[in-house]
mmCIF file of C-alpha atoms in Angstrom:
data_model
loop_
_atom_site.group_PDB
_atom_site.id
_atom_site.type_symbol
_atom_site.label_atom_id
_atom_site.label_comp_id
_atom_site.label_asym_id
_atom_site.label_seq_id
_atom_site.Cartn_x
_atom_site.Cartn_y
_atom_site.Cartn_z
ATOM 1 C CA UNK A 1 -25.045 -7.227 11.099
ATOM 2 C CA UNK A 2 -22.995 -9.520 8.784
ATOM 3 C CA UNK A 3 -19.464 -8.275 7.967
ATOM 4 C CA UNK A 4 -19.589 -7.089 4.328
ATOM 5 C CA UNK A 5 -16.335 -8.907 3.544
ATOM 6 C CA UNK A 6 -18.243 -12.263 4.017
ATOM 7 C CA UNK A 7 -20.383 -11.445 0.987
ATOM 8 C CA UNK A 8 -17.854 -9.931 -1.497
ATOM 9 C CA UNK A 9 -17.145 -12.343 -4.371
ATOM 10 C CA UNK A 10 -13.437 -13.018 -4.597
ATOM 11 C CA UNK A 11 -13.399 -12.922 -8.504
ATOM 12 C CA UNK A 12 -15.147 -9.544 -8.515
ATOM 13 C CA UNK A 13 -12.750 -8.256 -5.844
ATOM 14 C CA UNK A 14 -9.633 -9.466 -7.695
ATOM 15 C CA UNK A 15 -10.977 -8.232 -11.071
ATOM 16 C CA UNK A 16 -11.432 -4.733 -9.610
ATOM 17 C CA UNK A 17 -8.051 -4.674 -7.882
ATOM 18 C CA UNK A 18 -6.139 -5.779 -11.002
ATOM 19 C CA UNK A 19 -7.700 -3.181 -13.451
ATOM 20 C CA UNK A 20 -5.031 -1.084 -15.154
ATOM 21 C CA UNK A 21 -6.848 2.003 -13.761
ATOM 22 C CA UNK A 22 -6.546 0.535 -10.095
ATOM 23 C CA UNK A 23 -3.383 -1.541 -10.287
ATOM 24 C CA UNK A 24 -3.508 -2.553 -6.522
ATOM 25 C CA UNK A 25 -3.254 -6.296 -6.936
ATOM 26 C CA UNK A 26 -0.006 -5.952 -8.995
ATOM 27 C CA UNK A 27 1.537 -3.308 -6.806
ATOM 28 C CA UNK A 28 0.796 -5.255 -3.630
ATOM 29 C CA UNK A 29 2.178 -8.473 -5.124
ATOM 30 C CA UNK A 30 5.598 -6.717 -5.752
ATOM 31 C CA UNK A 31 5.537 -5.070 -2.298
ATOM 32 C CA UNK A 32 4.720 -8.330 -0.501
ATOM 33 C CA UNK A 33 7.789 -10.023 -1.898
ATOM 34 C CA UNK A 34 9.823 -7.264 -0.278
ATOM 35 C CA UNK A 35 7.885 -7.757 2.986
ATOM 36 C CA UNK A 36 8.641 -11.421 3.138
ATOM 37 C CA UNK A 37 12.231 -10.935 2.304
ATOM 38 C CA UNK A 38 12.963 -7.970 4.580
ATOM 39 C CA UNK A 39 13.491 -9.888 7.993
ATOM 40 C CA UNK A 40 15.029 -12.861 9.621
ATOM 41 C CA UNK A 41 11.578 -14.435 10.274
ATOM 42 C CA UNK A 42 10.669 -18.135 10.129
ATOM 43 C CA UNK A 43 6.850 -17.688 10.854
ATOM 44 C CA UNK A 44 4.562 -15.155 9.266
ATOM 45 C CA UNK A 45 0.871 -14.227 9.791
ATOM 46 C CA UNK A 46 -0.853 -12.468 6.966
ATOM 47 C CA UNK A 47 -4.129 -10.712 7.996
ATOM 48 C CA UNK A 48 -6.846 -10.342 5.417
ATOM 49 C CA UNK A 49 -5.277 -12.757 3.059
ATOM 50 C CA UNK A 50 -8.175 -12.878 0.652
ATOM 51 C CA UNK A 51 -7.213 -15.000 -2.421
ATOM 52 C CA UNK A 52 -3.582 -15.276 -1.355
ATOM 53 C CA UNK A 53 -2.030 -12.547 -3.485
ATOM 54 C CA UNK A 54 1.726 -12.674 -2.926
ATOM 55 C CA UNK A 55 1.861 -16.099 -1.464
ATOM 56 C CA UNK A 56 4.032 -17.398 -4.477
ATOM 57 C CA UNK A 57 6.940 -15.226 -3.000
ATOM 58 C CA UNK A 58 7.021 -17.483 0.209
ATOM 59 C CA UNK A 59 10.295 -19.158 0.487
ATOM 60 C CA UNK A 60 9.709 -22.607 1.817
ATOM 61 C CA UNK A 61 13.317 -22.899 2.895
ATOM 62 C CA UNK A 62 12.876 -19.801 5.159
ATOM 63 C CA UNK A 63 9.346 -20.008 6.482
ATOM 64 C CA UNK A 64 8.221 -22.961 8.576
ATOM 65 C CA UNK A 65 4.711 -21.558 9.133
ATOM 66 C CA UNK A 66 2.533 -19.230 7.109
ATOM 67 C CA UNK A 67 -0.740 -18.332 8.726
ATOM 68 C CA UNK A 68 -3.376 -16.856 6.560
ATOM 69 C CA UNK A 69 -6.156 -15.219 8.407
ATOM 70 C CA UNK A 70 -9.451 -13.960 6.942
ATOM 71 C CA UNK A 71 -13.080 -13.540 7.854
ATOM 72 C CA UNK A 72 -14.241 -15.190 4.678
ATOM 73 C CA UNK A 73 -13.821 -19.067 4.592
ATOM 74 C CA UNK A 74 -14.409 -19.164 0.846
ATOM 75 C CA UNK A 75 -11.321 -16.919 0.289
ATOM 76 C CA UNK A 76 -9.266 -19.352 2.516
ATOM 77 C CA UNK A 77 -10.490 -22.325 0.514
ATOM 78 C CA UNK A 78 -9.372 -20.648 -2.649
ATOM 79 C CA UNK A 79 -5.975 -19.940 -1.097
ATOM 80 C CA UNK A 80 -5.373 -23.593 -0.354
ATOM 81 C CA UNK A 81 -6.393 -24.584 -3.857
ATOM 82 C CA UNK A 82 -4.129 -21.986 -5.460
ATOM 83 C CA UNK A 83 -1.175 -22.586 -3.240
ATOM 84 C CA UNK A 84 -1.264 -26.243 -2.508
ATOM 85 C CA UNK A 85 2.479 -26.364 -3.188
ATOM 86 C CA UNK A 86 2.900 -24.828 0.213
ATOM 87 C CA UNK A 87 1.534 -27.986 1.792
ATOM 88 C CA UNK A 88 1.570 -28.145 5.581
ATOM 89 C CA UNK A 89 3.332 -24.801 5.768
ATOM 90 C CA UNK A 90 0.141 -22.906 4.966
ATOM 91 C CA UNK A 91 -2.275 -22.732 7.845
ATOM 92 C CA UNK A 92 -5.685 -21.031 7.170
ATOM 93 C CA UNK A 93 -7.454 -19.304 10.109
ATOM 94 C CA UNK A 94 -11.088 -18.139 9.605
ATOM 95 C CA UNK A 95 -11.519 -15.451 12.168
ATOM 96 C CA UNK A 96 -13.291 -12.109 12.790
ATOM 97 C CA UNK A 97 -10.388 -9.889 14.106
ATOM 98 C CA UNK A 98 -12.902 -7.620 15.832
ATOM 99 C CA UNK A 99 -13.786 -10.396 18.233
ATOM 100 C CA UNK A 100 -11.807 -10.026 21.320
ATOM 101 C CA UNK A 101 -12.278 -13.738 22.209
ATOM 102 C CA UNK A 102 -10.240 -14.990 19.254
ATOM 103 C CA UNK A 103 -7.082 -16.885 19.862
ATOM 104 C CA UNK A 104 -4.118 -16.382 17.476
ATOM 105 C CA UNK A 105 -0.711 -18.126 17.319
ATOM 106 C CA UNK A 106 2.520 -16.137 17.909
ATOM 107 C CA UNK A 107 4.668 -15.350 14.854
ATOM 108 C CA UNK A 108 7.998 -13.558 14.122
ATOM 109 C CA UNK A 109 6.482 -11.368 11.328
ATOM 110 C CA UNK A 110 2.915 -10.032 11.105
ATOM 111 C CA UNK A 111 1.823 -8.641 7.719
ATOM 112 C CA UNK A 112 -1.333 -6.481 7.468
ATOM 113 C CA UNK A 113 -2.046 -5.118 3.967
ATOM 114 C CA UNK A 114 -5.165 -2.993 3.298
ATOM 115 C CA UNK A 115 -6.545 -4.516 6.479
ATOM 116 C CA UNK A 116 -6.287 -2.012 9.225
ATOM 117 C CA UNK A 117 -8.733 0.162 7.226
ATOM 118 C CA UNK A 118 -11.357 -2.344 7.990
ATOM 119 C CA UNK A 119 -10.757 -3.034 11.759
ATOM 120 C CA UNK A 120 -9.451 0.274 13.003
ATOM 121 C CA UNK A 121 -6.323 1.111 15.040
ATOM 122 C CA UNK A 122 -7.491 -0.199 18.416
ATOM 123 C CA UNK A 123 -8.620 -3.617 17.169
ATOM 124 C CA UNK A 124 -5.303 -3.855 15.253
ATOM 125 C CA UNK A 125 -3.433 -3.284 18.440
ATOM 126 C CA UNK A 126 -5.256 -5.970 20.102
ATOM 127 C CA UNK A 127 -4.432 -8.328 17.336
ATOM 128 C CA UNK A 128 -0.679 -7.334 17.456
ATOM 129 C CA UNK A 129 -0.724 -8.072 21.310
ATOM 130 C CA UNK A 130 -2.023 -11.622 20.628
ATOM 131 C CA UNK A 131 0.396 -12.446 17.875
ATOM 132 C CA UNK A 132 3.260 -10.645 19.579
ATOM 133 C CA UNK A 133 5.485 -10.469 16.534
ATOM 134 C CA UNK A 134 8.991 -9.004 16.513
ATOM 135 C CA UNK A 135 8.344 -7.305 13.110
ATOM 136 C CA UNK A 136 5.197 -5.761 11.677
ATOM 137 C CA UNK A 137 4.819 -4.794 8.024
ATOM 138 C CA UNK A 138 1.760 -2.845 6.979
ATOM 139 C CA UNK A 139 0.417 -1.450 3.723
ATOM 140 C CA UNK A 140 -2.165 1.239 4.062
ATOM 141 C CA UNK A 141 -3.937 3.154 1.279
ATOM 142 C CA UNK A 142 -3.777 6.919 1.362
ATOM 143 C CA UNK A 143 -6.720 8.496 -0.553
ATOM 144 C CA UNK A 144 -6.386 11.699 -2.454
ATOM 145 C CA UNK A 145 -10.090 11.866 -3.197
ATOM 146 C CA UNK A 146 -13.237 11.432 -1.261
ATOM 147 C CA UNK A 147 -13.909 7.807 -2.197
ATOM 148 C CA UNK A 148 -11.683 5.101 -0.783
ATOM 149 C CA UNK A 149 -12.849 2.648 -3.464
ATOM 150 C CA UNK A 150 -11.672 3.413 -7.075
ATOM 151 C CA UNK A 151 -14.293 3.745 -9.719
ATOM 152 C CA UNK A 152 -14.722 0.598 -11.859
ATOM 153 C CA UNK A 153 -17.322 -1.697 -13.351
ATOM 154 C CA UNK A 154 -17.180 -3.661 -10.097
ATOM 155 C CA UNK A 155 -17.854 -0.636 -7.849
ATOM 156 C CA UNK A 156 -21.343 -1.985 -6.700
ATOM 157 C CA UNK A 157 -19.626 -5.011 -5.146
ATOM 158 C CA UNK A 158 -18.208 -2.750 -2.406
ATOM 159 C CA UNK A 159 -21.339 -0.850 -1.580
ATOM 160 C CA UNK A 160 -21.261 -1.887 2.107
ATOM 161 C CA UNK A 161 -17.748 -1.378 2.858
ATOM 162 C CA UNK A 162 -18.356 2.142 4.214
ATOM 163 C CA UNK A 163 -19.946 0.362 7.224
ATOM 164 C CA UNK A 164 -16.479 -0.985 8.336
ATOM 165 C CA UNK A 165 -14.015 1.393 6.819
ATOM 166 C CA UNK A 166 -11.691 3.684 8.654
ATOM 167 C CA UNK A 167 -9.696 6.485 7.068
ATOM 168 C CA UNK A 168 -5.924 5.897 7.497
ATOM 169 C CA UNK A 169 -3.256 8.260 8.550
ATOM 170 C CA UNK A 170 0.322 7.289 8.625
ATOM 171 C CA UNK A 171 1.265 9.294 11.859
ATOM 172 C CA UNK A 172 -1.757 7.940 13.685
ATOM 173 C CA UNK A 173 -0.817 4.301 12.924
ATOM 174 C CA UNK A 174 2.744 5.089 14.083
ATOM 175 C CA UNK A 175 1.546 6.575 17.327
ATOM 176 C CA UNK A 176 -0.772 3.822 18.008
ATOM 177 C CA UNK A 177 1.849 1.094 17.601
ATOM 178 C CA UNK A 178 4.365 3.160 19.624
ATOM 179 C CA UNK A 179 1.994 2.833 22.610
ATOM 180 C CA UNK A 180 2.388 -0.954 22.673
ATOM 181 C CA UNK A 181 6.268 -0.947 22.126
ATOM 182 C CA UNK A 182 6.690 -0.930 18.403
ATOM 183 C CA UNK A 183 9.021 1.635 16.635
ATOM 184 C CA UNK A 184 8.847 2.570 13.001
ATOM 185 C CA UNK A 185 11.751 0.945 11.112
ATOM 186 C CA UNK A 186 10.999 1.543 7.507
ATOM 187 C CA UNK A 187 8.591 3.307 5.204
ATOM 188 C CA UNK A 188 8.093 3.356 1.447
ATOM 189 C CA UNK A 189 5.444 4.774 -1.023
ATOM 190 C CA UNK A 190 3.944 3.401 -4.109
ATOM 191 C CA UNK A 191 1.959 5.633 -6.472
ATOM 192 C CA UNK A 192 -1.102 4.211 -8.051
ATOM 193 C CA UNK A 193 -2.529 5.176 -11.474
ATOM 194 C CA UNK A 194 -5.789 6.627 -10.024
ATOM 195 C CA UNK A 195 -3.981 9.156 -7.797
ATOM 196 C CA UNK A 196 -4.125 7.029 -4.647
ATOM 197 C CA UNK A 197 -0.986 5.601 -3.016
ATOM 198 C CA UNK A 198 0.070 2.583 -1.056
ATOM 199 C CA UNK A 199 2.266 3.232 1.888
ATOM 200 C CA UNK A 200 4.300 0.454 3.492
ATOM 201 C CA UNK A 201 5.353 0.970 7.100
ATOM 202 C CA UNK A 202 7.329 -1.357 8.943
ATOM 203 C CA UNK A 203 7.798 -1.669 12.856
ATOM 204 C CA UNK A 204 10.065 -3.568 15.145
ATOM 205 C CA UNK A 205 9.698 -4.379 18.827
#
Protein backbone atom coordinates (compact mmCIF):
# COMPACT_ATOMS: atom_id res chain seq x y z
CA UNK A 1 0.00 0.00 0.00
CA UNK A 2 1.21 3.50 -0.84
CA UNK A 3 2.73 5.37 2.12
CA UNK A 4 0.17 8.05 3.15
CA UNK A 5 2.88 10.73 3.30
CA UNK A 6 3.16 10.51 -0.50
CA UNK A 7 -0.40 11.82 -0.82
CA UNK A 8 -0.51 14.58 1.81
CA UNK A 9 -0.58 18.04 0.27
CA UNK A 10 2.26 20.17 1.61
CA UNK A 11 0.20 23.36 1.84
CA UNK A 12 -2.52 21.60 3.86
CA UNK A 13 0.10 20.00 6.12
CA UNK A 14 1.88 23.27 6.82
CA UNK A 15 -1.40 25.16 7.25
CA UNK A 16 -2.46 22.66 9.90
CA UNK A 17 0.92 22.72 11.65
CA UNK A 18 1.03 26.52 11.81
CA UNK A 19 -2.47 27.10 13.26
CA UNK A 20 -2.38 29.04 16.54
CA UNK A 21 -4.12 26.09 18.22
CA UNK A 22 -1.41 23.68 16.98
CA UNK A 23 1.73 25.88 16.73
CA UNK A 24 4.04 23.02 15.82
CA UNK A 25 5.60 24.60 12.74
CA UNK A 26 6.67 27.68 14.71
CA UNK A 27 7.89 25.72 17.74
CA UNK A 28 9.86 23.30 15.60
CA UNK A 29 11.43 26.16 13.68
CA UNK A 30 12.81 27.67 16.88
CA UNK A 31 13.98 24.29 18.15
CA UNK A 32 15.72 23.47 14.87
CA UNK A 33 17.90 26.57 15.11
CA UNK A 34 19.10 25.23 18.45
CA UNK A 35 19.69 21.79 16.95
CA UNK A 36 21.86 23.17 14.14
CA UNK A 37 23.86 25.38 16.50
CA UNK A 38 24.44 22.82 19.25
CA UNK A 39 27.34 20.79 17.89
CA UNK A 40 30.58 21.06 15.97
CA UNK A 41 29.13 19.42 12.88
CA UNK A 42 29.94 20.22 9.24
CA UNK A 43 27.40 17.89 7.65
CA UNK A 44 23.80 17.25 8.65
CA UNK A 45 21.02 14.97 7.47
CA UNK A 46 17.41 15.98 8.17
CA UNK A 47 14.97 13.09 8.00
CA UNK A 48 11.40 13.85 6.96
CA UNK A 49 12.31 17.36 5.84
CA UNK A 50 8.87 18.11 4.31
CA UNK A 51 8.85 21.73 3.07
CA UNK A 52 12.19 22.61 4.67
CA UNK A 53 10.97 24.27 7.86
CA UNK A 54 14.08 25.45 9.74
CA UNK A 55 16.45 25.47 6.78
CA UNK A 56 16.77 29.25 7.01
CA UNK A 57 18.84 28.65 10.14
CA UNK A 58 21.56 26.74 8.27
CA UNK A 59 24.88 28.57 8.57
CA UNK A 60 26.61 28.19 5.19
CA UNK A 61 29.93 29.01 6.82
CA UNK A 62 29.51 26.01 9.13
CA UNK A 63 27.79 23.32 7.07
CA UNK A 64 29.38 21.93 3.93
CA UNK A 65 26.55 19.48 3.23
CA UNK A 66 22.86 19.47 4.19
CA UNK A 67 20.99 16.34 3.16
CA UNK A 68 17.21 16.55 3.16
CA UNK A 69 15.49 13.17 3.12
CA UNK A 70 11.80 12.64 2.43
CA UNK A 71 9.54 10.03 0.88
CA UNK A 72 7.65 12.72 -1.05
CA UNK A 73 9.47 14.11 -4.07
CA UNK A 74 7.10 17.10 -4.28
CA UNK A 75 8.21 18.16 -0.80
CA UNK A 76 11.86 18.02 -1.85
CA UNK A 77 11.17 20.01 -5.01
CA UNK A 78 9.54 22.71 -2.89
CA UNK A 79 12.52 22.72 -0.52
CA UNK A 80 14.85 23.44 -3.41
CA UNK A 81 12.65 26.30 -4.60
CA UNK A 82 12.28 27.87 -1.18
CA UNK A 83 15.92 27.55 -0.18
CA UNK A 84 17.71 28.00 -3.49
CA UNK A 85 20.15 30.25 -1.62
CA UNK A 86 21.71 27.11 -0.11
CA UNK A 87 22.85 26.14 -3.61
CA UNK A 88 24.97 23.02 -3.90
CA UNK A 89 25.10 22.65 -0.08
CA UNK A 90 21.54 21.29 -0.05
CA UNK A 91 21.28 17.74 -1.35
CA UNK A 92 17.76 16.25 -1.57
CA UNK A 93 17.27 12.50 -1.21
CA UNK A 94 13.93 10.91 -2.02
CA UNK A 95 13.81 7.67 -0.04
CA UNK A 96 11.51 5.34 1.86
CA UNK A 97 13.37 4.89 5.14
CA UNK A 98 11.53 1.62 5.80
CA UNK A 99 13.31 0.06 2.81
CA UNK A 100 16.37 -1.84 4.10
CA UNK A 101 18.03 -1.54 0.68
CA UNK A 102 18.41 2.24 0.74
CA UNK A 103 21.90 3.73 0.79
CA UNK A 104 22.47 6.93 2.75
CA UNK A 105 25.58 9.10 3.11
CA UNK A 106 27.31 9.50 6.47
CA UNK A 107 26.97 12.82 8.32
CA UNK A 108 28.22 14.37 11.56
CA UNK A 109 24.71 15.24 12.75
CA UNK A 110 21.41 13.45 12.18
CA UNK A 111 18.18 15.37 12.81
CA UNK A 112 14.87 13.50 13.06
CA UNK A 113 11.91 15.67 14.02
CA UNK A 114 8.41 14.17 14.19
CA UNK A 115 9.77 11.37 12.02
CA UNK A 116 10.43 8.40 14.30
CA UNK A 117 6.67 8.31 14.99
CA UNK A 118 6.15 7.21 11.38
CA UNK A 119 8.90 4.61 10.96
CA UNK A 120 9.28 3.09 14.44
CA UNK A 121 12.27 2.56 16.71
CA UNK A 122 13.80 -0.43 14.88
CA UNK A 123 13.66 1.23 11.48
CA UNK A 124 15.18 4.39 12.95
CA UNK A 125 18.04 2.38 14.45
CA UNK A 126 18.75 0.90 11.00
CA UNK A 127 18.87 4.37 9.48
CA UNK A 128 21.20 5.58 12.23
CA UNK A 129 23.57 2.69 11.55
CA UNK A 130 23.70 3.62 7.85
CA UNK A 131 24.31 7.34 8.46
CA UNK A 132 26.69 6.71 11.38
CA UNK A 133 26.48 10.22 12.89
CA UNK A 134 28.43 11.37 15.92
CA UNK A 135 25.40 13.35 17.11
CA UNK A 136 21.66 12.65 16.85
CA UNK A 137 19.01 15.25 17.66
CA UNK A 138 15.37 14.13 17.71
CA UNK A 139 12.09 15.85 18.41
CA UNK A 140 9.20 13.57 19.32
CA UNK A 141 5.61 14.47 20.14
CA UNK A 142 4.15 13.35 23.45
CA UNK A 143 0.37 13.13 23.33
CA UNK A 144 -1.77 13.91 26.36
CA UNK A 145 -4.94 12.80 24.64
CA UNK A 146 -5.99 9.86 22.50
CA UNK A 147 -5.52 11.46 19.08
CA UNK A 148 -1.98 12.16 17.86
CA UNK A 149 -3.28 14.64 15.25
CA UNK A 150 -4.66 17.88 16.66
CA UNK A 151 -8.18 18.92 15.73
CA UNK A 152 -8.25 21.42 12.87
CA UNK A 153 -10.08 22.19 9.60
CA UNK A 154 -7.37 20.12 7.85
CA UNK A 155 -7.89 17.00 9.95
CA UNK A 156 -9.19 14.92 7.02
CA UNK A 157 -5.84 15.32 5.25
CA UNK A 158 -4.28 13.01 7.84
CA UNK A 159 -6.92 10.27 7.78
CA UNK A 160 -4.51 7.49 6.77
CA UNK A 161 -1.61 8.36 9.09
CA UNK A 162 -2.74 5.87 11.71
CA UNK A 163 -1.55 3.20 9.24
CA UNK A 164 2.06 4.17 9.90
CA UNK A 165 1.97 5.93 13.27
CA UNK A 166 3.82 4.62 16.34
CA UNK A 167 3.20 6.02 19.81
CA UNK A 168 6.40 7.55 21.19
CA UNK A 169 7.89 7.13 24.65
CA UNK A 170 11.02 9.00 25.68
CA UNK A 171 12.58 6.15 27.66
CA UNK A 172 11.94 3.63 24.92
CA UNK A 173 13.77 5.81 22.39
CA UNK A 174 16.69 6.28 24.80
CA UNK A 175 16.94 2.54 25.45
CA UNK A 176 16.68 1.76 21.76
CA UNK A 177 19.60 4.00 20.79
CA UNK A 178 21.70 2.87 23.76
CA UNK A 179 21.72 -0.59 22.21
CA UNK A 180 23.67 0.76 19.21
CA UNK A 181 26.11 2.86 21.19
CA UNK A 182 24.41 6.24 21.64
CA UNK A 183 24.08 7.97 25.01
CA UNK A 184 21.55 10.66 25.88
CA UNK A 185 23.30 14.03 26.03
CA UNK A 186 20.51 16.58 26.30
CA UNK A 187 16.76 16.85 26.67
CA UNK A 188 14.33 19.75 26.51
CA UNK A 189 10.54 20.10 26.40
CA UNK A 190 8.29 22.58 24.64
CA UNK A 191 4.63 22.81 25.64
CA UNK A 192 2.12 23.31 22.84
CA UNK A 193 -1.22 25.16 23.07
CA UNK A 194 -3.31 22.01 22.59
CA UNK A 195 -1.89 20.14 25.59
CA UNK A 196 0.64 18.15 23.59
CA UNK A 197 4.36 18.72 23.96
CA UNK A 198 7.48 18.42 21.85
CA UNK A 199 10.45 16.73 23.47
CA UNK A 200 13.94 17.21 22.04
CA UNK A 201 16.39 14.45 22.92
CA UNK A 202 20.01 14.54 21.75
CA UNK A 203 22.45 11.65 21.70
CA UNK A 204 26.20 11.31 21.23
CA UNK A 205 28.26 8.33 20.22
